[in-house]
Amino acid sequence: MNMHDQPDQLVALITGAGTGIGFEICRLLASQGVYVMLNDVDPLLTEKASQTINKAYPGFCKGCPGDAGDTDFIVQMVRETVREFGSLDLVVANAGITLFGEFLNYKEADFHKVMQLNLAGTFFLAQQASRQMIAQNRGGSLLFMSSVTGHQAHKNLAAYGMSKAALEMLAKTLVLELSPYKINVNTVAPGATITERTAQEAGYAETWSRITPMGRPARPQDIAEAVAFLVSPRARHITGQSLVIDGGWTATSPSPYT
C-alpha cells in the first residue's frame, strides 16, 4: 500500500506495541482512521498484533519487527513507515525496559540496557521522525512514554525511574527546537497498569486496587485514550507537558511494598 495520493491521511509509528499499552494505542488509532506502523522486538508478536488490528480495520496496520533501541534500525523503521504509507505524522515512543535491582548492587550492563532502549531509543527515534516531519512541512506530534516512577521513588527502580524522568525533560527541551516546525512533543506517565506482564505478578491487581484512590489499576485503554488525544490535531497547542495517568496514586503515594 502506498498513501502518496492521500496527503491528508495521518500516519503513526508506535514502538513496543506487540502487547499491552502499545498495542492498545495502535488499535485505538487505527479505529480512528490513522494508518499505523506497529513495532515490537518480537517478530511473532509483531505479526500477531498487526494481523489482529487488520482483522478489525483492514489495511490500517503494518508490522515492523526490530530493536527500537538500535539506532540503525530506527532509521530503517522510519524509512519503512514512509515507504509503506507515504508520510509520518505521529510517533509514540512506547518501547521500554524495566530491570529491577538494588542500587548498591546494580549491574552496569543492566544500567546500559535500560538507558539504551528507554533514553537513546526515544531520543533518536524523535530525531529521525522530526527530520521526516520537517521535510513534509506540515507539523506533527511526538509522544514519549514516561512513568509515575519518574515522579515518585520506587524501590529497586533507580535506573528506570531516572530514565523516565529524563524523558520528561527531553520533551520540555525539544519544545525550543521543534515548535518552529509545528511539531508538538509531550509525555504521559502511567501508573500501575494491568497488562499481560503485570497480570502475572502475584497480588499486583489487589495491591494497586487497594492503594489507588480510584479503586483499581489502569487498563491499557485508559492510557491509550490520553495518548490518542495528545497526538491528535486537537492537541497541537499542547506541548512540553507530562500527563500522569494513575487513578490519583501520586496524589497520596501509599507504598505498594507495605
Coordinates of C-alpha atoms in Angstrom, one line a residue:
M1 CA 0.0 0.0 0.0
N2 CA 1.2 3.5 -0.8
M3 CA -0.6 6.5 0.5
H4 CA 1.1 9.2 -1.5
D5 CA -2.3 10.0 -3.1
Q6 CA -3.8 10.8 0.3
P7 CA -1.7 13.6 1.7
D8 CA -4.1 14.5 4.5
Q9 CA -4.1 10.9 5.9
L10 CA -2.4 10.7 9.3
V11 CA 0.3 8.0 9.7
A12 CA 1.6 6.9 13.1
L13 CA 4.6 4.8 14.3
I14 CA 4.3 3.1 17.7
T15 CA 7.2 1.2 19.2
G16 CA 7.0 -1.7 21.7
A17 CA 3.4 -2.4 20.6
G18 CA 3.1 -6.1 20.4
T19 CA 1.1 -6.2 23.6
G20 CA -0.2 -4.1 26.4
I21 CA -0.3 -0.3 26.3
G22 CA 1.4 0.0 22.9
F23 CA -0.9 -2.5 21.2
E24 CA -4.0 -0.7 22.6
I25 CA -2.6 2.7 21.3
C26 CA -2.2 1.1 17.8
R27 CA -5.7 -0.4 17.9
L28 CA -7.3 2.9 19.0
L29 CA -5.5 5.0 16.4
A30 CA -6.5 2.5 13.7
S31 CA -10.1 2.7 14.8
Q32 CA -9.9 6.5 14.4
G33 CA -8.7 6.2 10.8
V34 CA -4.9 6.6 11.4
Y35 CA -2.6 4.3 9.5
V36 CA -0.2 2.6 11.9
M37 CA 3.2 1.1 11.8
L38 CA 3.4 -1.3 14.7
N39 CA 6.9 -2.2 16.1
D40 CA 7.9 -4.8 18.6
V41 CA 11.2 -6.5 19.2
D42 CA 9.5 -9.9 18.9
P43 CA 8.7 -10.8 15.2
L44 CA 5.9 -13.2 16.1
L45 CA 4.2 -10.7 18.4
T46 CA 4.6 -8.0 15.8
E47 CA 2.9 -10.2 13.2
K48 CA 0.1 -11.4 15.5
A49 CA -0.7 -7.9 16.7
S50 CA -0.7 -6.3 13.3
Q51 CA -3.0 -9.2 12.0
T52 CA -5.4 -8.7 14.9
I53 CA -5.7 -5.0 14.1
N54 CA -6.1 -5.6 10.4
K55 CA -8.9 -8.0 11.0
A56 CA -10.9 -5.2 12.6
Y57 CA -9.5 -2.4 10.4
P58 CA -8.3 -3.9 7.2
G59 CA -5.2 -2.3 5.7
F60 CA -4.6 0.2 8.5
C61 CA -1.7 -1.6 10.2
K62 CA 1.7 -3.0 9.2
G63 CA 4.3 -4.7 11.4
C64 CA 7.9 -3.7 11.6
P65 CA 9.8 -6.0 14.0
G66 CA 13.1 -4.9 15.4
D67 CA 15.0 -3.4 18.4
A68 CA 13.7 0.1 19.0
G69 CA 16.9 0.9 20.9
D70 CA 19.1 0.2 17.9
T71 CA 19.8 3.5 16.1
D72 CA 20.4 1.8 12.7
F73 CA 17.1 0.0 13.0
I74 CA 15.4 3.3 13.9
V75 CA 16.5 4.8 10.7
Q76 CA 15.2 1.8 8.8
M77 CA 11.9 1.8 10.6
V78 CA 11.2 5.5 9.8
R79 CA 12.0 4.9 6.2
E80 CA 9.8 1.8 6.0
T81 CA 6.9 3.7 7.5
V82 CA 7.2 6.5 4.9
R83 CA 7.7 3.9 2.1
E84 CA 4.6 2.0 3.2
F85 CA 2.2 4.8 4.0
G86 CA 3.7 7.9 2.3
S87 CA 4.4 10.0 5.4
L88 CA 5.0 10.1 9.1
D89 CA 2.9 12.4 11.3
L90 CA 2.6 10.8 14.8
V91 CA 5.2 9.0 16.8
V92 CA 4.7 7.2 20.1
A93 CA 8.0 6.1 21.7
N94 CA 6.5 3.4 23.8
A95 CA 9.2 0.8 23.9
G96 CA 10.9 0.5 27.2
I97 CA 12.5 -2.0 29.6
T98 CA 12.3 -2.4 33.4
L99 CA 15.2 -4.1 35.1
F100 CA 14.8 -4.2 38.9
G101 CA 17.7 -4.2 41.2
E102 CA 19.1 -2.7 44.4
F103 CA 21.1 0.4 43.8
L104 CA 24.1 -0.8 45.7
N105 CA 24.4 -3.9 43.7
Y106 CA 23.0 -2.7 40.3
K107 CA 24.9 -4.1 37.4
E108 CA 26.5 -1.8 34.8
A109 CA 25.2 -4.0 32.0
D110 CA 21.6 -3.7 33.2
F111 CA 22.0 0.1 33.5
H112 CA 23.2 0.4 29.9
K113 CA 20.3 -1.8 28.7
V114 CA 17.8 0.4 30.4
M115 CA 19.3 3.6 29.1
Q116 CA 19.9 2.4 25.6
L117 CA 16.2 1.5 25.0
N118 CA 14.4 4.0 27.2
L119 CA 16.6 7.0 26.5
A120 CA 18.7 6.5 23.4
G121 CA 15.8 4.7 21.6
T122 CA 13.4 7.5 22.3
F123 CA 15.9 10.3 21.6
F124 CA 17.0 9.0 18.2
L125 CA 13.5 8.0 17.2
A126 CA 12.4 11.5 17.9
Q127 CA 15.3 12.9 15.9
Q128 CA 14.7 10.7 12.8
A129 CA 10.9 11.3 13.0
S130 CA 11.3 15.1 13.4
R131 CA 13.6 15.2 10.3
Q132 CA 10.9 13.5 8.3
M133 CA 8.2 15.7 9.6
I134 CA 10.2 18.9 8.9
A135 CA 10.7 17.6 5.3
Q136 CA 7.0 17.1 5.0
N137 CA 6.4 20.7 6.2
R138 CA 3.0 20.0 7.8
G139 CA 3.9 19.6 11.5
G140 CA 3.5 16.5 13.6
S141 CA 3.3 15.1 17.1
L142 CA 5.8 13.2 19.3
L143 CA 4.7 11.3 22.5
F144 CA 7.2 9.8 25.0
M145 CA 6.2 7.1 27.5
S146 CA 7.2 8.2 31.0
S147 CA 6.0 6.7 34.3
V148 CA 5.0 7.6 37.8
T149 CA 8.4 6.2 38.7
G150 CA 9.8 9.4 37.1
H151 CA 7.8 11.4 39.7
Q152 CA 7.8 9.2 42.8
A153 CA 10.6 7.0 44.2
H154 CA 10.0 3.2 43.8
K155 CA 12.1 0.5 45.4
N156 CA 14.7 -1.1 43.2
L157 CA 13.9 1.2 40.2
A158 CA 16.6 3.8 40.5
A159 CA 17.8 3.4 36.9
Y160 CA 14.3 3.0 35.4
G161 CA 12.9 6.0 37.3
M162 CA 15.9 8.1 36.3
S163 CA 15.3 7.2 32.6
K164 CA 11.6 8.1 32.8
A165 CA 12.3 11.5 34.5
A166 CA 14.8 12.2 31.8
L167 CA 12.2 11.7 29.1
E168 CA 10.0 14.4 30.5
M169 CA 12.9 16.8 30.5
L170 CA 13.7 15.8 26.9
A171 CA 10.1 16.7 25.9
K172 CA 10.4 20.1 27.5
T173 CA 13.7 20.8 25.8
L174 CA 12.5 19.8 22.4
V175 CA 9.8 22.5 22.6
L176 CA 12.6 25.0 21.9
E177 CA 13.8 23.2 18.8
L178 CA 10.6 21.7 17.3
S179 CA 7.9 24.3 17.9
P180 CA 9.1 26.4 14.9
Y181 CA 8.2 23.4 12.7
K182 CA 4.8 23.0 14.3
I183 CA 5.8 19.7 16.0
N184 CA 4.5 19.3 19.5
V185 CA 6.0 16.9 22.0
N186 CA 4.6 15.5 25.2
T187 CA 4.8 12.6 27.6
V188 CA 2.3 10.5 29.5
A189 CA 3.3 8.9 32.8
P190 CA 1.2 5.8 33.5
G191 CA 0.9 4.4 37.0
A192 CA 0.2 0.8 37.8
T193 CA -1.5 -0.8 34.7
I194 CA -2.9 -4.3 34.1
T195 CA -1.1 -5.7 31.1
E196 CA -0.1 -9.2 30.0
R197 CA 3.1 -8.8 32.1
T198 CA 1.7 -7.3 35.3
A199 CA -1.3 -9.6 35.4
Q200 CA 1.1 -12.5 36.0
E201 CA 2.6 -10.8 39.2
A202 CA 1.2 -12.2 42.4
G203 CA -1.1 -9.8 44.2
Y204 CA -0.5 -6.9 41.7
A205 CA -4.1 -6.1 40.9
E206 CA -5.2 -6.5 44.5
T207 CA -2.4 -4.3 45.9
W208 CA -2.8 -1.5 43.4
S209 CA -6.6 -1.6 43.7
R210 CA -6.2 -1.1 47.5
I211 CA -3.8 1.9 47.3
T212 CA -5.2 3.7 44.2
P213 CA -7.8 6.3 45.1
M214 CA -9.9 5.4 42.1
G215 CA -10.0 1.8 43.3
R216 CA -8.2 0.0 40.5
P217 CA -5.1 0.0 38.4
A218 CA -5.2 1.5 35.0
R219 CA -6.2 -0.5 31.9
P220 CA -4.3 -0.1 28.7
Q221 CA -7.3 1.7 27.3
D222 CA -7.0 4.4 29.9
I223 CA -3.5 5.2 28.7
A224 CA -4.3 4.9 25.0
E225 CA -7.2 7.3 25.2
A226 CA -4.9 10.0 26.6
V227 CA -2.2 9.3 24.1
A228 CA -4.6 9.4 21.1
F229 CA -5.8 12.8 22.2
L230 CA -2.3 14.2 22.7
V231 CA -1.1 13.1 19.3
S232 CA -4.3 14.3 17.5
P233 CA -4.7 17.7 15.7
R234 CA -6.9 18.7 18.6
A235 CA -3.9 18.9 20.9
R236 CA -1.4 20.6 18.7
H237 CA -1.2 23.6 21.1
I238 CA -0.3 21.3 24.0
T239 CA 3.5 20.8 24.1
G240 CA 6.2 20.2 26.6
Q241 CA 3.8 18.7 29.1
S242 CA 3.6 15.4 31.0
L243 CA 0.2 13.9 31.9
V244 CA 0.1 11.5 34.9
I245 CA -2.5 8.7 34.5
D246 CA -2.6 6.8 37.7
G247 CA -6.0 7.0 39.3
G248 CA -4.8 9.5 41.8
W249 CA -1.9 7.4 43.2
T250 CA 0.8 10.1 43.0
A251 CA -1.5 12.5 44.9
T252 CA -1.3 10.3 48.0
S253 CA 1.6 7.8 47.1
P254 CA 1.0 5.0 49.6
S255 CA 3.7 2.4 49.2
P256 CA 2.9 -0.9 47.4
Y257 CA 5.6 -2.6 49.5
T258 CA 3.9 -2.4 52.9

